[in-house]
Amino acid sequence: MVKKAQKLREPLENRKGTLYFDGVSTRKLTEKFDTPLYVISESRIRENYKRLHEALTCNYEKVRLYYAAKANSNLSVLRILETEGAHLDAVSPGEVFMALKSGFTPERILFTGTSVRTDELKFLAGSNVTVNVDSLSQLDRLLKIAVPNILSVRVNPEIGAGHHSHCITAGKQSKFGLWEKEVLKAYATAKKAGVTRFGIHMHVGSGVLDVEPFVLALQKLLSIAKKVHDKSKIGFEFVNMGGGLGVPYKPEDKELDLTLFSEEVLSLFKSRVDEYNLGKPFFCVEPGRYVVYDASILLTAVNTMKKTPFKKFVGVDAGFNTLIRPTMYGSYHQVLVANKLDSPEKDTYDVVGPICESGDVLAKDRRLPKIQEGDLLAVLNAGAYGFAMSSQYNARPRAAEVLVKKGKYTLVREREELDDLISGQRIAK
Ligand code: LLP
């Protein structure tokens, strides 16, 4: 019996058994641009941004969304979000540079770096972006360079969460943020030095599907904000509760309840801000994953079929050099056979890449239609931390990226060539 074809979510679409993405045939794209290929849907990025923005602004009017550029810093992606009115979270001078190149003004950029070098602080001071300090060391060195008009402090709210231990960025084991006592000291120092405008920030971690950790951490953040306010007599222009909004990767994963998230977080925010006399600061979030994760697929061609006494392997041309999340975090990414969407699931396969390590497995024990060499696989939800974390490991040039929008496509990053592997290198005499 033929199993019913899978239900696909927009902008994925099944047209006569072939996968289309935002109105464009994946077959056509790979014929034109080869594989491995990241395909980014403009429509989906805009929808995700708008959905989140609306969910928050319906409960509080002063909201800012800082897009976390680390998730996907392709210039076209940044430009799309710039035109949506987003602000931007940058973690390195490189991300500041890219954001400026894509059209963000410095006022809309918040730099949240850790282990920041003094020359990087000079660059930031010269760029006029707002700096969110991550240590007293960073603050002291920044104030010696120049006293900024506006400054933010990253607080460790003592509660962390995340989909993997690598992605928990607050709590006892975390290197990020300042603990309460130091937070008070940081604001007092900055005020004394002449800073007049302030923000406050936290980020609990990444891939959080429950509302509770956000609420608990925000409570702590606001209680610290009150202490700062009382002690140093300063107000806050913004309160930034960080990113980390989780998304479903497995078909059975639950979704973060956006309405509940917005209601719970913002009712707490409004009542505490009132109670503590904190004025009317902007409420900020800085999502990366939520905005871009399902806005990209990774297309990869099958080159090898291999059977051992224990396994059936599908050898493809994307490995952990192209998408490292499965190897690095054990993350699950759904795989479709893009040219056989109407075929029934027939067999169980491991989808493996060309990297010479046993950990190079994109998908394990997957039920898929019968696969042959030449088939095209689509790895879904690859938009966040996909291309951004790719490398040239095993001397493999990085993939190309195409932007699609309602049936139209544009190559937005050329495929690297062999020459890119030796760029900047010289052989020692
Ligand atoms: N803000 C700060 C200060 C962050 O460190 C991060 C992510 C974000 C915002 C955005 O978090 P998001 O909304 O995307 O969860 N490579 C990992 C994720 C690492 C996240 C690092 N920081 C992964 O592929 O799951």
CSV table of C-alpha atoms and ligand atoms in Angstrom, one decimal:
chain,number,residue,atom,x,y,z
A,1,MET,CA,0.0,0.0,0.0
A,2,VAL,CA,1.3,3.4,-0.9
A,3,LYS,CA,1.7,5.6,2.2
A,4,LYS,CA,0.1,9.0,2.0
A,5,ALA,CA,2.5,11.6,0.8
A,6,GLN,CA,3.9,13.7,3.6
A,7,LYS,CA,2.2,17.0,4.4
A,8,LEU,CA,4.6,19.8,3.7
A,9,ARG,CA,4.6,23.2,5.4
A,10,GLU,CA,5.0,26.4,3.3
A,11,PRO,CA,7.2,27.4,1.6
A,12,LEU,CA,7.8,23.7,0.9
A,13,GLU,CA,5.5,22.3,-1.8
A,14,ASN,CA,5.0,19.1,-3.7
A,15,ARG,CA,4.4,19.5,-7.4
A,16,LYS,CA,4.0,16.2,-9.1
A,17,GLY,CA,6.5,14.5,-6.8
A,18,THR,CA,9.1,17.2,-7.0
A,19,LEU,CA,9.9,19.5,-4.1
A,20,TYR,CA,9.4,23.2,-4.7
A,21,PHE,CA,10.6,25.9,-2.3
A,22,ASP,CA,9.0,29.3,-2.3
A,23,GLY,CA,7.7,28.5,-5.8
A,24,VAL,CA,11.0,27.3,-7.3
A,25,SER,CA,11.8,23.7,-8.4
A,26,THR,CA,14.7,22.3,-6.4
A,27,ARG,CA,15.6,20.2,-9.5
A,28,LYS,CA,15.9,23.3,-11.6
A,29,LEU,CA,18.0,25.0,-8.9
A,30,THR,CA,20.5,22.2,-8.7
A,31,GLU,CA,20.7,21.8,-12.4
A,32,LYS,CA,21.7,25.4,-12.6
A,33,PHE,CA,23.8,25.8,-9.5
A,34,ASP,CA,24.9,22.3,-8.6
A,35,THR,CA,25.0,20.8,-5.1
A,36,PRO,CA,25.4,21.1,-2.2
A,37,LEU,CA,23.2,24.2,-2.3
A,38,TYR,CA,21.6,26.2,0.4
A,39,VAL,CA,18.2,27.7,-0.7
A,40,ILE,CA,16.8,30.6,1.3
A,41,SER,CA,13.2,31.7,1.1
A,42,GLU,CA,12.7,35.4,1.4
A,43,SER,CA,9.0,35.0,2.0
A,44,ARG,CA,9.5,32.7,4.9
A,45,ILE,CA,12.0,35.1,6.6
A,46,ARG,CA,9.5,38.0,6.3
A,47,GLU,CA,6.6,35.8,7.6
A,48,ASN,CA,8.6,34.6,10.6
A,49,TYR,CA,9.7,38.1,11.5
A,50,LYS,CA,6.2,39.6,11.2
A,51,ARG,CA,4.6,36.8,13.2
A,52,LEU,CA,6.9,37.3,16.1
A,53,HIS,CA,6.8,41.0,15.9
A,54,GLU,CA,3.0,41.0,15.9
A,55,ALA,CA,2.8,38.5,18.8
A,56,LEU,CA,4.8,40.8,20.9
A,57,THR,CA,3.5,44.2,19.9
A,58,CYS,CA,-0.1,43.1,20.6
A,59,ASN,CA,0.9,43.0,24.3
A,60,TYR,CA,3.3,46.0,24.5
A,61,GLU,CA,3.9,48.8,22.0
A,62,LYS,CA,7.6,49.5,22.6
A,63,VAL,CA,9.2,46.3,21.2
A,64,ARG,CA,12.4,45.7,19.3
A,65,LEU,CA,13.5,42.6,17.6
A,66,TYR,CA,17.3,42.3,17.4
A,67,TYR,CA,18.0,39.6,14.8
A,68,ALA,CA,20.9,37.5,15.9
A,69,ALA,CA,23.2,37.6,12.9
A,70,LYS,CA,25.2,34.6,14.0
A,71,ALA,CA,22.3,32.3,12.9
A,72,ASN,CA,22.7,33.3,9.2
A,73,SER,CA,24.7,36.3,8.2
A,74,ASN,CA,24.2,36.2,4.5
A,75,LEU,CA,24.0,39.8,3.3
A,76,SER,CA,20.7,39.3,1.6
A,77,VAL,CA,19.2,37.8,4.7
A,78,LEU,CA,20.5,40.8,6.7
A,79,ARG,CA,19.0,43.2,4.1
A,80,ILE,CA,15.6,41.5,4.2
A,81,LEU,CA,15.5,41.9,8.0
A,82,GLU,CA,16.8,45.5,7.7
A,83,THR,CA,13.8,46.3,5.5
A,84,GLU,CA,11.5,44.6,7.9
A,85,GLY,CA,12.6,47.2,10.5
A,86,ALA,CA,14.7,44.7,12.6
A,87,HIS,CA,17.5,45.7,14.9
A,88,LEU,CA,20.6,43.5,15.0
A,89,ASP,CA,22.6,41.5,17.5
A,90,ALA,CA,26.2,41.2,16.5
A,91,VAL,CA,28.9,39.2,18.4
A,92,SER,CA,32.0,40.1,16.5
A,93,PRO,CA,33.4,43.1,14.6
A,94,GLY,CA,32.9,41.0,11.5
A,95,GLU,CA,29.1,40.8,12.1
A,96,VAL,CA,29.1,44.6,12.8
A,97,PHE,CA,30.9,45.1,9.4
A,98,MET,CA,28.4,42.8,7.6
A,99,ALA,CA,25.4,44.5,9.2
A,100,LEU,CA,26.7,48.0,8.2
A,101,LYS,CA,27.3,46.7,4.7
A,102,SER,CA,23.8,45.4,4.5
A,103,GLY,CA,22.3,48.7,5.5
A,104,PHE,CA,21.8,48.7,9.2
A,105,THR,CA,22.6,52.0,10.9
A,106,PRO,CA,24.9,51.8,13.9
A,107,GLU,CA,22.0,52.8,16.2
A,108,ARG,CA,20.2,49.6,15.4
A,109,ILE,CA,23.1,47.4,16.2
A,110,LEU,CA,23.9,45.9,19.6
A,111,PHE,CA,27.2,44.3,20.1
A,112,THR,CA,27.3,41.4,22.6
A,113,GLY,CA,30.7,39.9,22.5
A,114,THR,CA,32.7,37.8,25.0
A,115,SER,CA,36.5,37.7,25.3
A,116,VAL,CA,36.6,40.9,23.3
A,117,ARG,CA,40.1,42.3,22.4
A,118,THR,CA,41.0,45.9,23.0
A,119,ASP,CA,41.5,46.6,19.3
A,120,GLU,CA,38.0,45.2,18.7
A,121,LEU,CA,36.6,47.6,21.4
A,122,LYS,CA,38.3,50.5,19.5
A,123,PHE,CA,36.6,49.4,16.3
A,124,LEU,CA,33.3,49.2,18.0
A,125,ALA,CA,33.7,52.6,19.6
A,126,GLY,CA,34.6,54.0,16.2
A,127,SER,CA,31.6,52.4,14.6
A,128,ASN,CA,29.1,53.9,17.1
A,129,VAL,CA,27.3,50.7,17.8
A,130,THR,CA,25.9,50.1,21.3
A,131,VAL,CA,28.1,47.8,23.3
A,132,ASN,CA,26.7,45.3,25.7
A,133,VAL,CA,29.6,44.5,28.0
A,134,ASP,CA,30.2,41.0,29.2
A,135,SER,CA,32.8,41.6,31.9
A,136,LEU,CA,34.2,44.4,34.1
A,137,SER,CA,37.5,43.9,32.3
A,138,GLN,CA,35.7,44.8,29.0
A,139,LEU,CA,34.0,47.8,30.6
A,140,ASP,CA,37.2,49.2,32.0
A,141,ARG,CA,39.0,48.8,28.7
A,142,LEU,CA,36.1,50.4,26.8
A,143,LEU,CA,35.9,53.4,29.1
A,144,LYS,CA,39.6,54.0,28.6
A,145,ILE,CA,39.0,54.2,24.8
A,146,ALA,CA,36.0,56.4,24.9
A,147,VAL,CA,33.0,57.0,27.1
A,148,PRO,CA,29.9,55.9,25.1
A,149,ASN,CA,26.6,57.8,25.2
A,150,ILE,CA,24.8,54.5,25.7
A,151,LEU,CA,25.8,51.3,27.3
A,152,SER,CA,24.3,47.9,28.1
A,153,VAL,CA,25.4,45.2,30.6
A,154,ARG,CA,24.9,41.5,30.0
A,155,VAL,CA,23.5,39.9,33.2
A,156,ASN,CA,23.8,36.3,34.1
A,157,PRO,CA,20.3,35.7,35.4
A,158,GLU,CA,21.4,32.5,37.1
A,159,ILE,CA,19.0,30.4,35.1
A,160,GLY,CA,20.1,28.8,31.8
A,161,ALA,CA,18.4,26.6,29.3
A,162,GLY,CA,19.0,25.2,25.8
A,163,HIS,CA,18.7,22.2,23.5
A,164,HIS,CA,22.3,21.1,24.3
A,165,SER,CA,24.8,21.8,27.0
A,166,HIS,CA,26.9,23.8,24.5
A,167,CYS,CA,23.9,26.1,24.0
A,168,ILE,CA,23.1,27.0,27.6
A,169,THR,CA,24.5,30.5,28.2
A,170,ALA,CA,23.6,31.4,31.7
A,171,GLY,CA,23.8,29.8,35.1
A,172,LYS,CA,26.6,28.5,37.3
A,173,GLN,CA,28.8,26.9,34.5
A,174,SER,CA,28.4,29.8,32.1
A,175,LYS,CA,31.2,32.1,31.0
A,176,PHE,CA,28.7,34.7,29.9
A,177,GLY,CA,27.4,37.8,31.6
A,178,LEU,CA,28.0,39.5,35.0
A,179,TRP,CA,26.7,38.2,38.3
A,180,GLU,CA,24.5,40.5,40.3
A,181,LYS,CA,27.2,42.2,42.5
A,182,GLU,CA,29.3,43.0,39.5
A,183,VAL,CA,26.3,44.3,37.5
A,184,LEU,CA,25.7,46.9,40.2
A,185,LYS,CA,29.4,47.8,40.1
A,186,ALA,CA,29.4,48.0,36.3
A,187,TYR,CA,26.5,50.5,36.1
A,188,ALA,CA,28.0,52.6,39.0
A,189,THR,CA,31.3,52.7,37.2
A,190,ALA,CA,29.8,53.6,33.8
A,191,LYS,CA,27.6,56.4,35.3
A,192,LYS,CA,30.6,57.8,37.2
A,193,ALA,CA,32.6,57.8,33.9
A,194,GLY,CA,29.8,59.9,32.2
A,195,VAL,CA,27.6,57.4,30.5
A,196,THR,CA,24.0,58.7,30.5
A,197,ARG,CA,21.9,56.2,28.6
A,198,PHE,CA,21.5,52.6,29.6
A,199,GLY,CA,20.1,49.2,28.6
A,200,ILE,CA,20.2,45.8,30.3
A,201,HIS,CA,20.5,42.4,28.8
A,202,MET,CA,20.5,38.6,29.3
A,203,HIS,CA,20.4,35.5,27.1
A,204,VAL,CA,19.5,32.2,28.7
A,205,GLY,CA,20.5,29.9,25.9
A,206,SER,CA,19.4,28.6,22.6
A,207,GLY,CA,16.6,26.2,21.5
A,208,VAL,CA,14.2,26.7,24.5
A,209,LEU,CA,10.7,25.4,23.9
A,210,ASP,CA,9.2,26.1,27.3
A,211,VAL,CA,8.2,29.6,28.4
A,212,GLU,CA,9.1,29.0,32.1
A,213,PRO,CA,12.9,29.5,31.9
A,214,PHE,CA,12.3,32.8,30.1
A,215,VAL,CA,9.9,34.0,32.8
A,216,LEU,CA,12.1,33.0,35.7
A,217,ALA,CA,15.2,34.6,34.1
A,218,LEU,CA,13.3,37.8,33.3
A,219,GLN,CA,12.1,38.0,36.9
A,220,LYS,CA,15.7,37.9,38.0
A,221,LEU,CA,16.9,40.4,35.3
A,222,LEU,CA,14.2,42.9,36.3
A,223,SER,CA,14.9,42.5,40.0
A,224,ILE,CA,18.6,43.4,39.3
A,225,ALA,CA,17.4,46.3,37.1
A,226,LYS,CA,15.5,47.6,40.1
A,227,LYS,CA,18.6,47.4,42.3
A,228,VAL,CA,20.7,49.2,39.8
A,229,HIS,CA,18.0,51.8,39.4
A,230,ASP,CA,17.7,52.4,43.2
A,231,LYS,CA,21.4,52.4,43.8
A,232,SER,CA,22.7,54.3,40.8
A,233,LYS,CA,19.6,56.3,40.0
A,234,ILE,CA,19.6,55.4,36.4
A,235,GLY,CA,16.8,54.5,34.0
A,236,PHE,CA,16.8,52.0,31.2
A,237,GLU,CA,16.0,52.7,27.6
A,238,PHE,CA,15.7,49.0,26.9
A,239,VAL,CA,15.5,45.6,28.6
A,240,ASN,CA,16.7,42.9,26.3
A,241,MET,CA,15.7,39.3,27.3
A,242,GLY,CA,17.9,37.7,24.6
A,243,GLY,CA,17.0,35.1,22.0
A,244,GLY,CA,16.7,31.3,22.3
A,245,LEU,CA,13.2,30.8,21.1
A,246,GLY,CA,13.0,27.1,20.3
A,247,VAL,CA,11.6,25.6,17.1
A,248,PRO,CA,10.4,22.1,16.1
A,249,TYR,CA,12.9,20.1,14.2
A,250,LYS,CA,11.3,16.6,14.5
A,251,PRO,CA,7.9,16.1,13.1
A,252,GLU,CA,6.7,15.2,16.6
A,253,ASP,CA,8.3,18.2,18.3
A,254,LYS,CA,6.1,20.7,20.0
A,255,GLU,CA,6.2,24.4,19.0
A,256,LEU,CA,6.9,27.2,21.3
A,257,ASP,CA,3.5,28.7,22.2
A,258,LEU,CA,4.1,32.2,20.9
A,259,THR,CA,0.8,33.6,22.3
A,260,LEU,CA,1.6,32.2,25.7
A,261,PHE,CA,5.2,33.3,25.5
A,262,SER,CA,4.2,36.9,24.6
A,263,GLU,CA,1.4,37.0,27.3
A,264,GLU,CA,3.5,35.6,30.1
A,265,VAL,CA,6.7,37.4,29.4
A,266,LEU,CA,5.1,40.8,28.7
A,267,SER,CA,2.6,40.7,31.6
A,268,LEU,CA,5.5,40.0,33.9
A,269,PHE,CA,7.5,42.7,32.2
A,270,LYS,CA,4.8,45.4,32.4
A,271,SER,CA,3.9,44.7,36.0
A,272,ARG,CA,7.5,44.7,37.3
A,273,VAL,CA,8.5,47.7,35.3
A,274,ASP,CA,5.6,49.6,36.9
A,275,GLU,CA,6.2,48.3,40.4
A,276,TYR,CA,9.9,49.1,40.2
A,277,ASN,CA,9.3,52.5,38.6
A,278,LEU,CA,11.5,51.7,35.6
A,279,GLY,CA,9.7,54.0,33.3
A,280,LYS,CA,8.7,52.7,29.8
A,281,PRO,CA,11.8,50.9,28.4
A,282,PHE,CA,11.8,49.1,25.0
A,283,PHE,CA,11.2,45.4,25.5
A,284,CYS,CA,13.7,43.6,23.3
A,285,VAL,CA,14.3,40.0,22.1
A,286,GLU,CA,17.1,38.8,19.9
A,287,PRO,CA,16.0,35.7,18.1
A,288,GLY,CA,18.2,34.1,15.5
A,289,ARG,CA,16.9,30.6,14.9
A,290,TYR,CA,13.2,31.5,15.1
A,291,VAL,CA,13.6,33.9,12.2
A,292,VAL,CA,15.5,31.8,9.7
A,293,TYR,CA,15.5,28.1,10.6
A,294,ASP,CA,12.7,27.0,8.3
A,295,ALA,CA,13.6,29.6,5.7
A,296,SER,CA,16.4,27.4,4.2
A,297,ILE,CA,16.8,23.9,2.9
A,298,LEU,CA,20.1,22.3,2.0
A,299,LEU,CA,20.0,20.4,-1.3
A,300,THR,CA,22.5,17.6,-1.6
A,301,ALA,CA,22.9,14.9,-4.4
A,302,VAL,CA,23.3,11.2,-3.8
A,303,ASN,CA,26.5,10.0,-5.3
A,304,THR,CA,27.0,6.6,-3.6
A,305,MET,CA,24.8,3.8,-2.4
A,306,LYS,CA,26.5,1.3,-0.1
A,307,LYS,CA,25.2,-1.8,1.7
A,308,THR,CA,27.1,-3.4,4.6
A,309,PRO,CA,25.8,-6.4,6.6
A,310,PHE,CA,24.5,-3.9,9.1
A,311,LYS,CA,23.6,-0.7,7.3
A,312,LYS,CA,22.4,0.9,4.1
A,313,PHE,CA,24.3,4.1,3.5
A,314,VAL,CA,23.3,7.0,1.3
A,315,GLY,CA,26.5,8.9,0.3
A,316,VAL,CA,25.8,12.5,-0.4
A,317,ASP,CA,27.9,15.5,-1.3
A,318,ALA,CA,27.1,17.6,1.9
A,319,GLY,CA,28.9,16.5,5.1
A,320,PHE,CA,29.5,18.2,8.4
A,321,ASN,CA,31.6,20.7,6.6
A,322,THR,CA,28.3,21.9,5.1
A,323,LEU,CA,26.0,21.3,8.0
A,324,ILE,CA,27.6,20.6,11.3
A,325,ARG,CA,24.5,20.6,13.7
A,326,PRO,CA,23.9,16.8,13.5
A,327,THR,CA,27.5,16.0,14.3
A,328,MET,CA,28.1,18.8,16.8
A,329,TYR,CA,24.8,18.6,18.9
A,330,GLY,CA,23.2,15.3,17.7
A,331,SER,CA,20.6,17.6,16.1
A,332,TYR,CA,17.8,16.1,14.0
A,333,HIS,CA,17.0,17.6,10.5
A,334,GLN,CA,14.2,16.1,8.5
A,335,VAL,CA,15.3,14.7,5.1
A,336,LEU,CA,13.1,14.4,2.0
A,337,VAL,CA,13.9,12.9,-1.3
A,338,ALA,CA,13.2,16.0,-3.4
A,339,ASN,CA,12.6,14.2,-6.6
A,340,LYS,CA,10.4,11.3,-5.1
A,341,LEU,CA,8.0,13.1,-2.9
A,342,ASP,CA,5.1,10.8,-3.9
A,343,SER,CA,7.1,7.6,-3.4
A,344,PRO,CA,6.4,5.5,-0.4
A,345,GLU,CA,9.0,5.0,2.4
A,346,LYS,CA,10.7,1.7,1.5
A,347,ASP,CA,13.9,1.4,3.5
A,348,THR,CA,16.0,2.6,6.4
A,349,TYR,CA,19.1,4.5,5.6
A,350,ASP,CA,21.9,6.5,7.2
A,351,VAL,CA,22.6,9.6,5.1
A,352,VAL,CA,26.4,10.3,5.3
A,353,GLY,CA,28.7,12.9,3.8
A,354,PRO,CA,32.1,12.9,2.2
A,355,ILE,CA,34.1,13.8,5.3
A,356,CYS,CA,36.7,11.3,6.5
A,357,GLU,CA,35.3,10.9,10.0
A,358,SER,CA,32.7,8.5,11.3
A,359,GLY,CA,30.7,11.3,12.8
A,360,ASP,CA,29.9,12.6,9.4
A,361,VAL,CA,26.2,11.5,9.5
A,362,LEU,CA,23.5,13.9,8.5
A,363,ALA,CA,20.6,11.7,9.3
A,364,LYS,CA,20.5,8.3,11.0
A,365,ASP,CA,18.1,5.4,10.6
A,366,ARG,CA,15.7,7.3,8.4
A,367,ARG,CA,12.7,5.7,6.6
A,368,LEU,CA,12.9,7.0,3.1
A,369,PRO,CA,11.7,6.0,-0.4
A,370,LYS,CA,14.0,3.7,-2.3
A,371,ILE,CA,17.1,5.8,-3.1
A,372,GLN,CA,19.3,5.6,-6.1
A,373,GLU,CA,22.5,7.4,-7.2
A,374,GLY,CA,21.5,10.7,-8.7
A,375,ASP,CA,18.6,11.3,-6.4
A,376,LEU,CA,18.3,14.7,-4.7
A,377,LEU,CA,17.9,15.0,-1.0
A,378,ALA,CA,16.6,18.1,0.8
A,379,VAL,CA,17.7,18.6,4.4
A,380,LEU,CA,15.0,20.8,6.0
A,381,ASN,CA,15.2,23.6,8.6
A,382,ALA,CA,18.8,24.3,7.7
A,383,GLY,CA,18.6,28.1,7.8
A,384,ALA,CA,19.8,28.7,11.3
A,385,TYR,CA,23.5,27.8,12.1
A,386,GLY,CA,23.7,26.0,8.7
A,387,PHE,CA,25.8,27.8,6.3
A,388,ALA,CA,27.0,30.1,9.1
A,389,MET,CA,28.8,27.1,10.8
A,390,SER,CA,30.1,25.5,7.6
A,391,SER,CA,33.8,25.1,6.9
A,392,GLN,CA,36.4,24.1,4.4
A,393,TYR,CA,37.3,21.0,6.4
A,394,ASN,CA,38.9,18.2,4.3
A,395,ALA,CA,39.7,21.0,1.8
A,396,ARG,CA,36.2,21.2,0.5
A,397,PRO,CA,35.1,24.6,-0.9
A,398,ARG,CA,32.0,25.9,0.7
A,399,ALA,CA,28.5,25.6,-0.8
A,400,ALA,CA,26.6,28.2,-2.8
A,401,GLU,CA,23.5,30.0,-1.6
A,402,VAL,CA,20.4,30.9,-3.6
A,403,LEU,CA,17.6,33.2,-2.5
A,404,VAL,CA,14.1,32.3,-3.7
A,405,LYS,CA,11.0,34.3,-3.6
A,406,LYS,CA,7.6,33.5,-5.1
A,407,GLY,CA,8.9,31.6,-8.1
A,408,LYS,CA,12.0,33.7,-8.7
A,409,TYR,CA,15.6,33.0,-7.7
A,410,THR,CA,18.9,34.8,-7.3
A,411,LEU,CA,22.4,33.4,-6.6
A,412,VAL,CA,23.4,35.3,-3.4
A,413,ARG,CA,26.7,33.5,-2.7
A,414,GLU,CA,28.8,31.9,-5.3
A,415,ARG,CA,30.1,28.4,-4.8
A,416,GLU,CA,33.7,28.5,-3.6
A,417,GLU,CA,36.3,27.1,-6.0
A,418,LEU,CA,39.6,25.2,-5.4
A,419,ASP,CA,41.5,28.5,-5.5
A,420,ASP,CA,39.5,29.7,-2.5
A,421,LEU,CA,41.2,26.9,-0.5
A,422,ILE,CA,44.6,28.5,-0.9
A,423,SER,CA,43.5,32.1,-0.7
A,424,GLY,CA,45.9,34.0,1.6
A,425,GLN,CA,48.3,31.1,2.0
A,426,ARG,CA,52.0,31.0,1.0
A,427,ILE,CA,54.4,28.2,1.1
A,428,ALA,CA,57.3,29.0,3.5
A,429,LYS,CA,60.8,29.1,1.9
B,1,LLP,N1,21.7,36.4,21.6
B,1,LLP,C1,22.9,35.9,22.1
B,1,LLP,C2,23.7,36.7,23.0
B,1,LLP,C3,23.3,34.7,21.7
B,1,LLP,O1,24.4,34.2,22.1
B,1,LLP,C4,22.5,33.9,20.8
B,1,LLP,C5,22.9,32.6,20.3
B,1,LLP,C6,21.3,34.5,20.3
B,1,LLP,C7,20.9,35.7,20.8
B,1,LLP,C8,20.4,33.8,19.4
B,1,LLP,O2,19.9,32.6,19.8
B,1,LLP,P1,18.8,31.8,19.0
B,1,LLP,O3,17.5,32.7,19.0
B,1,LLP,O4,19.2,31.6,17.6
B,1,LLP,O5,18.6,30.5,19.7
B,1,LLP,N2,25.0,26.8,17.0
B,1,LLP,C9,23.9,26.4,17.9
B,1,LLP,C10,23.2,27.6,18.5
B,1,LLP,C11,24.2,28.6,19.2
B,1,LLP,C12,23.5,29.8,19.7
B,1,LLP,C13,24.5,30.8,20.2
B,1,LLP,N3,24.0,32.0,20.7
B,1,LLP,C14,22.9,25.5,17.1
B,1,LLP,O6,23.1,25.3,16.0
B,1,LLP,O7,21.9,25.1,17.7
